[in-house]
Amino acid sequence: GAGVSQSPSNKVTEKGKDVELRCDPISGHTALYWYRQSLGQGLEFLIYFQGNSAPDKSGLPSDRFSAERTGGSVSTLTIQRTQQEDSAVYLCASSLSTGQGREAFFGQGTRLTVV
Amino acid sequence: AQRVTQPEKLLSVFKGAPVELKCNYSYSGSPELFWYVQYSRQRLQLLLRHISRESIKGFTADLNKGETSFHLKKPFAQEEDSAMYYCALGITGGGNKLTFGTGTQLKVEL
């Protein structure tokens, strides 16, 4: 596709259930980011993938959160045993990894509601 | 470690008034700075980047390495400028990661 695609657009889940959020980056982009945007808040960095390097997981809020990127393309963010405070919009972005003026392209996000 | 600071969570101005959204960064190397914007119900998108020295929608931003700042300015605010604005820092090497500030909500009142 032409842009970053995220699915599902909306997800309502019960507290304690696991959820998987998917991100399809722009073809050829080796850098991929996950961010969280809570209501009325700014961007909270979660995790960063760069090519075959070990991911930067420094933003993951707890061990209930994990992410993987298969084949250097599609990424899945998994939240286990969801809590109400996990409710937020989860944004994925991808970019080229080299060169000046590289731009991160964002998906529309997945709105997660934990009830 | 690199850091981006946007001190104002919310900035409210009247239409026609000048706007300045503040951004300060912390990075020991040569930085790349960006401003991103998120309009209501739209995805986050790039507004401008410092290396382009461009003016987009009347907005400009100058990189001041001495003050480690990259403030976003517009001489006359318009109602359609109301949005969430994020400053971002790109580093060279170390994985080339982009670091975003927490954002400033700009509200332009009539």
PDB file of C-alpha atoms in Angstrom:
ATOM      1  CA  GLY A   1       0.000   0.000   0.000  1.00  0.00           C
ATOM      2  CA  ALA A   2       0.914   3.645  -0.230  1.00  0.00           C
ATOM      3  CA  GLY A   3       1.068   4.329   3.482  1.00  0.00           C
ATOM      4  CA  VAL A   4       1.437   2.739   6.882  1.00  0.00           C
ATOM      5  CA  SER A   5      -1.518   0.504   7.603  1.00  0.00           C
ATOM      6  CA  GLN A   6      -2.679  -0.519  11.058  1.00  0.00           C
ATOM      7  CA  SER A   7      -5.293  -3.041  12.057  1.00  0.00           C
ATOM      8  CA  PRO A   8      -7.727  -3.192  13.624  1.00  0.00           C
ATOM      9  CA  SER A   9      -8.813   0.451  13.630  1.00  0.00           C
ATOM     10  CA  ASN A  10     -10.699  -0.067  16.846  1.00  0.00           C
ATOM     11  CA  LYS A  11     -10.495  -2.803  19.438  1.00  0.00           C
ATOM     12  CA  VAL A  12     -12.631  -3.257  22.506  1.00  0.00           C
ATOM     13  CA  THR A  13     -11.473  -5.953  24.862  1.00  0.00           C
ATOM     14  CA  GLU A  14     -12.249  -7.172  28.322  1.00  0.00           C
ATOM     15  CA  LYS A  15      -9.830  -6.593  31.127  1.00  0.00           C
ATOM     16  CA  GLY A  16      -7.444  -9.502  31.429  1.00  0.00           C
ATOM     17  CA  LYS A  17      -7.605 -10.565  27.791  1.00  0.00           C
ATOM     18  CA  ASP A  18      -4.642 -10.480  25.398  1.00  0.00           C
ATOM     19  CA  VAL A  19      -4.679  -8.312  22.279  1.00  0.00           C
ATOM     20  CA  GLU A  20      -2.563  -8.123  19.146  1.00  0.00           C
ATOM     21  CA  LEU A  21      -2.171  -4.962  17.113  1.00  0.00           C
ATOM     22  CA  ARG A  22      -0.762  -5.110  13.622  1.00  0.00           C
ATOM     23  CA  CYS A  23       1.306  -2.660  11.608  1.00  0.00           C
ATOM     24  CA  ASP A  24       2.168  -2.858   7.911  1.00  0.00           C
ATOM     25  CA  PRO A  25       4.937  -0.336   7.229  1.00  0.00           C
ATOM     26  CA  ILE A  26       5.753   1.312   3.926  1.00  0.00           C
ATOM     27  CA  SER A  27       7.655  -1.095   1.708  1.00  0.00           C
ATOM     28  CA  GLY A  28      11.401  -0.552   1.967  1.00  0.00           C
ATOM     29  CA  HIS A  29      11.286   1.253   5.290  1.00  0.00           C
ATOM     30  CA  THR A  30      13.705  -0.419   7.660  1.00  0.00           C
ATOM     31  CA  ALA A  31      12.825   1.628  10.744  1.00  0.00           C
ATOM     32  CA  LEU A  32       9.572   0.985  12.573  1.00  0.00           C
ATOM     33  CA  TYR A  33       8.211   2.619  15.725  1.00  0.00           C
ATOM     34  CA  TRP A  34       5.344   2.004  18.087  1.00  0.00           C
ATOM     35  CA  TYR A  35       3.950   4.871  20.122  1.00  0.00           C
ATOM     36  CA  ARG A  36       1.031   5.231  22.491  1.00  0.00           C
ATOM     37  CA  GLN A  37      -1.205   8.285  22.661  1.00  0.00           C
ATOM     38  CA  SER A  38      -3.492   8.460  25.654  1.00  0.00           C
ATOM     39  CA  LEU A  39      -6.498  10.789  25.779  1.00  0.00           C
ATOM     40  CA  GLY A  40      -5.294  14.361  26.012  1.00  0.00           C
ATOM     41  CA  GLN A  41      -1.687  13.258  26.241  1.00  0.00           C
ATOM     42  CA  GLY A  42       1.269  13.355  23.896  1.00  0.00           C
ATOM     43  CA  LEU A  43       3.206  10.588  22.262  1.00  0.00           C
ATOM     44  CA  GLU A  44       4.712   7.942  24.482  1.00  0.00           C
ATOM     45  CA  PHE A  45       7.493   5.938  22.863  1.00  0.00           C
ATOM     46  CA  LEU A  46       7.128   2.170  23.201  1.00  0.00           C
ATOM     47  CA  ILE A  47       9.558   0.329  20.941  1.00  0.00           C
ATOM     48  CA  TYR A  48      11.791   0.891  17.922  1.00  0.00           C
ATOM     49  CA  PHE A  49      12.971  -1.602  15.294  1.00  0.00           C
ATOM     50  CA  GLN A  50      15.858  -0.846  12.972  1.00  0.00           C
ATOM     51  CA  GLY A  51      16.704  -3.441  10.349  1.00  0.00           C
ATOM     52  CA  ASN A  52      18.187  -6.552  11.878  1.00  0.00           C
ATOM     53  CA  SER A  53      19.428  -4.801  14.998  1.00  0.00           C
ATOM     54  CA  ALA A  54      18.091  -5.652  18.429  1.00  0.00           C
ATOM     55  CA  PRO A  55      14.996  -3.526  19.063  1.00  0.00           C
ATOM     56  CA  ASP A  56      15.019  -0.612  21.466  1.00  0.00           C
ATOM     57  CA  LYS A  57      12.459  -1.728  24.030  1.00  0.00           C
ATOM     58  CA  SER A  58      13.181   1.000  26.509  1.00  0.00           C
ATOM     59  CA  GLY A  59       9.691   2.496  26.272  1.00  0.00           C
ATOM     60  CA  LEU A  60       7.643  -0.606  26.992  1.00  0.00           C
ATOM     61  CA  PRO A  61       5.724   0.158  30.205  1.00  0.00           C
ATOM     62  CA  SER A  62       5.658  -3.385  31.584  1.00  0.00           C
ATOM     63  CA  ASP A  63       6.474  -6.980  30.717  1.00  0.00           C
ATOM     64  CA  ARG A  64       2.876  -7.396  29.583  1.00  0.00           C
ATOM     65  CA  PHE A  65       3.900  -5.516  26.444  1.00  0.00           C
ATOM     66  CA  SER A  66       5.922  -7.116  23.674  1.00  0.00           C
ATOM     67  CA  ALA A  67       6.449  -6.595  19.983  1.00  0.00           C
ATOM     68  CA  GLU A  68       8.003  -8.402  17.113  1.00  0.00           C
ATOM     69  CA  ARG A  69       8.794  -7.635  13.553  1.00  0.00           C
ATOM     70  CA  THR A  70       8.862 -10.564  11.187  1.00  0.00           C
ATOM     71  CA  GLY A  71      10.953 -10.527   8.051  1.00  0.00           C
ATOM     72  CA  GLY A  72      11.824  -6.912   8.565  1.00  0.00           C
ATOM     73  CA  SER A  73       8.330  -5.864   7.544  1.00  0.00           C
ATOM     74  CA  VAL A  74       5.079  -6.433   9.424  1.00  0.00           C
ATOM     75  CA  SER A  75       5.102  -5.767  13.151  1.00  0.00           C
ATOM     76  CA  THR A  76       2.787  -6.994  15.886  1.00  0.00           C
ATOM     77  CA  LEU A  77       2.385  -5.349  19.276  1.00  0.00           C
ATOM     78  CA  THR A  78       1.005  -7.725  21.879  1.00  0.00           C
ATOM     79  CA  ILE A  79      -0.482  -6.698  25.189  1.00  0.00           C
ATOM     80  CA  GLN A  80      -1.117  -9.523  27.621  1.00  0.00           C
ATOM     81  CA  ARG A  81      -3.622  -9.431  30.458  1.00  0.00           C
ATOM     82  CA  THR A  82      -4.890  -6.010  29.426  1.00  0.00           C
ATOM     83  CA  GLN A  83      -5.669  -3.401  32.055  1.00  0.00           C
ATOM     84  CA  GLN A  84      -7.916  -0.363  31.833  1.00  0.00           C
ATOM     85  CA  GLU A  85      -4.902   1.939  31.849  1.00  0.00           C
ATOM     86  CA  ASP A  86      -3.824   0.323  28.569  1.00  0.00           C
ATOM     87  CA  SER A  87      -6.720   2.095  26.839  1.00  0.00           C
ATOM     88  CA  ALA A  88      -5.157   4.458  24.294  1.00  0.00           C
ATOM     89  CA  VAL A  89      -4.469   4.967  20.623  1.00  0.00           C
ATOM     90  CA  TYR A  90      -1.498   2.899  19.511  1.00  0.00           C
ATOM     91  CA  LEU A  91       0.405   4.451  16.640  1.00  0.00           C
ATOM     92  CA  CYS A  92       2.863   2.817  14.312  1.00  0.00           C
ATOM     93  CA  ALA A  93       5.316   4.707  12.122  1.00  0.00           C
ATOM     94  CA  SER A  94       7.975   3.725   9.623  1.00  0.00           C
ATOM     95  CA  SER A  95      10.852   5.529   7.990  1.00  0.00           C
ATOM     96  CA  LEU A  96      13.974   5.119   5.962  1.00  0.00           C
ATOM     97  CA  SER A  97      16.891   4.608   8.235  1.00  0.00           C
ATOM     98  CA  THR A  98      19.542   6.635   6.545  1.00  0.00           C
ATOM     99  CA  GLY A  99      19.949   9.943   4.869  1.00  0.00           C
ATOM    100  CA  GLN A 100      19.262  13.435   6.006  1.00  0.00           C
ATOM    101  CA  GLY A 101      15.746  14.693   6.378  1.00  0.00           C
ATOM    102  CA  ARG A 102      14.200  11.254   6.753  1.00  0.00           C
ATOM    103  CA  GLU A 103      10.535  11.425   7.558  1.00  0.00           C
ATOM    104  CA  ALA A 104       8.501   9.122   9.773  1.00  0.00           C
ATOM    105  CA  PHE A 105       5.159   8.159   8.250  1.00  0.00           C
ATOM    106  CA  PHE A 106       2.395   7.328  10.683  1.00  0.00           C
ATOM    107  CA  GLY A 107      -0.543   4.985  10.470  1.00  0.00           C
ATOM    108  CA  GLN A 108      -4.027   5.978  11.521  1.00  0.00           C
ATOM    109  CA  GLY A 109      -3.617   4.123  14.759  1.00  0.00           C
ATOM    110  CA  THR A 110      -5.522   1.464  16.646  1.00  0.00           C
ATOM    111  CA  ARG A 111      -7.873   2.736  19.328  1.00  0.00           C
ATOM    112  CA  LEU A 112      -7.807   0.215  22.149  1.00  0.00           C
ATOM    113  CA  THR A 113     -10.518   0.282  24.792  1.00  0.00           C
ATOM    114  CA  VAL A 114     -10.248  -2.036  27.757  1.00  0.00           C
ATOM    115  CA  VAL A 115     -13.537  -2.492  29.593  1.00  0.00           C
TER     116      VAL A 115
ATOM    117  CA  ALA B   1      20.670  10.219  25.856  1.00  0.00           C
ATOM    118  CA  GLN B   2      18.775  12.458  23.496  1.00  0.00           C
ATOM    119  CA  ARG B   3      15.719  14.300  24.707  1.00  0.00           C
ATOM    120  CA  VAL B   4      13.101  16.673  23.312  1.00  0.00           C
ATOM    121  CA  THR B   5      11.258  19.087  25.559  1.00  0.00           C
ATOM    122  CA  GLN B   6       8.070  20.912  24.687  1.00  0.00           C
ATOM    123  CA  PRO B   7       7.316  22.939  27.814  1.00  0.00           C
ATOM    124  CA  GLU B   8       3.778  23.929  26.910  1.00  0.00           C
ATOM    125  CA  LYS B   9       1.072  21.312  26.938  1.00  0.00           C
ATOM    126  CA  LEU B  10      -1.513  23.798  25.703  1.00  0.00           C
ATOM    127  CA  LEU B  11      -1.135  27.112  23.914  1.00  0.00           C
ATOM    128  CA  SER B  12      -4.149  29.274  23.262  1.00  0.00           C
ATOM    129  CA  VAL B  13      -3.957  32.339  20.981  1.00  0.00           C
ATOM    130  CA  PHE B  14      -6.392  34.578  19.171  1.00  0.00           C
ATOM    131  CA  LYS B  15      -6.773  34.498  15.414  1.00  0.00           C
ATOM    132  CA  GLY B  16      -4.286  36.858  13.810  1.00  0.00           C
ATOM    133  CA  ALA B  17      -1.915  36.782  16.771  1.00  0.00           C
ATOM    134  CA  PRO B  18       1.660  35.486  16.456  1.00  0.00           C
ATOM    135  CA  VAL B  19       2.346  31.909  17.464  1.00  0.00           C
ATOM    136  CA  GLU B  20       5.496  30.378  18.902  1.00  0.00           C
ATOM    137  CA  LEU B  21       5.611  26.740  19.933  1.00  0.00           C
ATOM    138  CA  LYS B  22       8.712  26.023  21.921  1.00  0.00           C
ATOM    139  CA  CYS B  23      11.001  23.045  21.456  1.00  0.00           C
ATOM    140  CA  ASN B  24      14.331  22.394  23.110  1.00  0.00           C
ATOM    141  CA  TYR B  25      16.499  19.367  22.565  1.00  0.00           C
ATOM    142  CA  SER B  26      19.374  17.630  24.218  1.00  0.00           C
ATOM    143  CA  TYR B  27      21.844  15.828  21.998  1.00  0.00           C
ATOM    144  CA  SER B  28      25.619  15.951  21.807  1.00  0.00           C
ATOM    145  CA  GLY B  29      25.882  15.213  18.095  1.00  0.00           C
ATOM    146  CA  SER B  30      24.599  16.911  14.970  1.00  0.00           C
ATOM    147  CA  PRO B  31      20.807  16.933  15.196  1.00  0.00           C
ATOM    148  CA  GLU B  32      18.044  16.689  12.656  1.00  0.00           C
ATOM    149  CA  LEU B  33      14.904  18.464  13.821  1.00  0.00           C
ATOM    150  CA  PHE B  34      11.338  18.083  12.639  1.00  0.00           C
ATOM    151  CA  TRP B  35       7.895  19.400  13.440  1.00  0.00           C
ATOM    152  CA  TYR B  36       4.928  17.088  13.076  1.00  0.00           C
ATOM    153  CA  VAL B  37       1.263  18.066  13.230  1.00  0.00           C
ATOM    154  CA  GLN B  38      -1.899  16.150  13.999  1.00  0.00           C
ATOM    155  CA  TYR B  39      -5.172  17.773  12.991  1.00  0.00           C
ATOM    156  CA  SER B  40      -8.419  16.547  14.472  1.00  0.00           C
ATOM    157  CA  ARG B  41      -9.278  13.039  13.243  1.00  0.00           C
ATOM    158  CA  GLN B  42      -6.233  12.903  10.950  1.00  0.00           C
ATOM    159  CA  ARG B  43      -3.009  10.993  11.182  1.00  0.00           C
ATOM    160  CA  LEU B  44       0.175  12.514  12.434  1.00  0.00           C
ATOM    161  CA  GLN B  45       2.132  14.041   9.550  1.00  0.00           C
ATOM    162  CA  LEU B  46       5.314  15.932   8.909  1.00  0.00           C
ATOM    163  CA  LEU B  47       4.981  19.704   8.877  1.00  0.00           C
ATOM    164  CA  LEU B  48       8.546  20.776   8.247  1.00  0.00           C
ATOM    165  CA  ARG B  49      12.182  19.794   8.747  1.00  0.00           C
ATOM    166  CA  HIS B  50      15.064  22.058   9.584  1.00  0.00           C
ATOM    167  CA  ILE B  51      17.327  21.046   6.716  1.00  0.00           C
ATOM    168  CA  SER B  52      14.775  22.178   4.174  1.00  0.00           C
ATOM    169  CA  ARG B  53      14.570  25.700   5.579  1.00  0.00           C
ATOM    170  CA  GLU B  54      11.067  25.848   4.206  1.00  0.00           C
ATOM    171  CA  SER B  55       7.893  27.632   5.204  1.00  0.00           C
ATOM    172  CA  ILE B  56       4.843  25.409   5.304  1.00  0.00           C
ATOM    173  CA  LYS B  57       1.391  26.883   5.832  1.00  0.00           C
ATOM    174  CA  GLY B  58       3.103  30.040   7.024  1.00  0.00           C
ATOM    175  CA  PHE B  59       5.083  28.199   9.705  1.00  0.00           C
ATOM    176  CA  THR B  60       8.852  28.431  10.007  1.00  0.00           C
ATOM    177  CA  ALA B  61      11.350  26.999  12.439  1.00  0.00           C
ATOM    178  CA  ASP B  62      15.011  27.865  12.848  1.00  0.00           C
ATOM    179  CA  LEU B  63      17.519  25.565  14.438  1.00  0.00           C
ATOM    180  CA  ASN B  64      19.507  27.406  17.100  1.00  0.00           C
ATOM    181  CA  LYS B  65      22.375  25.154  18.107  1.00  0.00           C
ATOM    182  CA  GLY B  66      23.613  27.590  20.735  1.00  0.00           C
ATOM    183  CA  GLU B  67      20.297  27.499  22.568  1.00  0.00           C
ATOM    184  CA  THR B  68      19.523  23.922  21.424  1.00  0.00           C
ATOM    185  CA  SER B  69      16.123  25.082  20.293  1.00  0.00           C
ATOM    186  CA  PHE B  70      13.859  24.601  17.292  1.00  0.00           C
ATOM    187  CA  HIS B  71      10.854  26.789  17.997  1.00  0.00           C
ATOM    188  CA  LEU B  72       7.948  26.799  15.546  1.00  0.00           C
ATOM    189  CA  LYS B  73       6.647  30.226  14.580  1.00  0.00           C
ATOM    190  CA  LYS B  74       3.877  31.793  12.571  1.00  0.00           C
ATOM    191  CA  PRO B  75       3.242  35.540  12.405  1.00  0.00           C
ATOM    192  CA  PHE B  76      -0.551  35.370  12.141  1.00  0.00           C
ATOM    193  CA  ALA B  77      -2.455  32.399  13.522  1.00  0.00           C
ATOM    194  CA  GLN B  78      -5.418  30.997  11.616  1.00  0.00           C
ATOM    195  CA  GLU B  79      -8.297  28.948  12.979  1.00  0.00           C
ATOM    196  CA  GLU B  80      -7.219  25.968  10.869  1.00  0.00           C
ATOM    197  CA  ASP B  81      -3.878  25.913  12.673  1.00  0.00           C
ATOM    198  CA  SER B  82      -5.582  24.435  15.717  1.00  0.00           C
ATOM    199  CA  ALA B  83      -3.948  21.035  16.152  1.00  0.00           C
ATOM    200  CA  MET B  84      -1.458  19.034  18.167  1.00  0.00           C
ATOM    201  CA  TYR B  85       2.163  19.805  17.327  1.00  0.00           C
ATOM    202  CA  TYR B  86       5.122  17.535  18.038  1.00  0.00           C
ATOM    203  CA  CYS B  87       8.797  18.368  17.823  1.00  0.00           C
ATOM    204  CA  ALA B  88      11.080  15.471  16.909  1.00  0.00           C
ATOM    205  CA  LEU B  89      14.831  14.899  16.992  1.00  0.00           C
ATOM    206  CA  GLY B  90      16.687  12.570  14.671  1.00  0.00           C
ATOM    207  CA  ILE B  91      20.136  11.412  15.633  1.00  0.00           C
ATOM    208  CA  THR B  92      22.931  10.228  13.392  1.00  0.00           C
ATOM    209  CA  GLY B  93      24.215   6.793  14.227  1.00  0.00           C
ATOM    210  CA  GLY B  94      23.031   4.789  17.197  1.00  0.00           C
ATOM    211  CA  GLY B  95      20.166   3.362  15.222  1.00  0.00           C
ATOM    212  CA  ASN B  96      19.010   6.675  13.762  1.00  0.00           C
ATOM    213  CA  LYS B  97      16.033   6.743  16.072  1.00  0.00           C
ATOM    214  CA  LEU B  98      13.560   9.625  16.084  1.00  0.00           C
ATOM    215  CA  THR B  99      12.671  10.999  19.496  1.00  0.00           C
ATOM    216  CA  PHE B 100       9.452  12.958  19.913  1.00  0.00           C
ATOM    217  CA  GLY B 101       8.466  15.556  22.447  1.00  0.00           C
ATOM    218  CA  THR B 102       5.224  15.202  24.364  1.00  0.00           C
ATOM    219  CA  GLY B 103       3.446  17.683  22.129  1.00  0.00           C
ATOM    220  CA  THR B 104       1.732  21.064  22.381  1.00  0.00           C
ATOM    221  CA  GLN B 105      -1.965  21.507  21.714  1.00  0.00           C
ATOM    222  CA  LEU B 106      -2.468  24.776  19.823  1.00  0.00           C
ATOM    223  CA  LYS B 107      -5.901  26.331  20.050  1.00  0.00           C
ATOM    224  CA  VAL B 108      -6.661  29.347  17.893  1.00  0.00           C
ATOM    225  CA  GLU B 109      -9.647  31.272  19.131  1.00  0.00           C
ATOM    226  CA  LEU B 110     -11.766  33.651  17.129  1.00  0.00           C
TER     227      LEU B 110
END
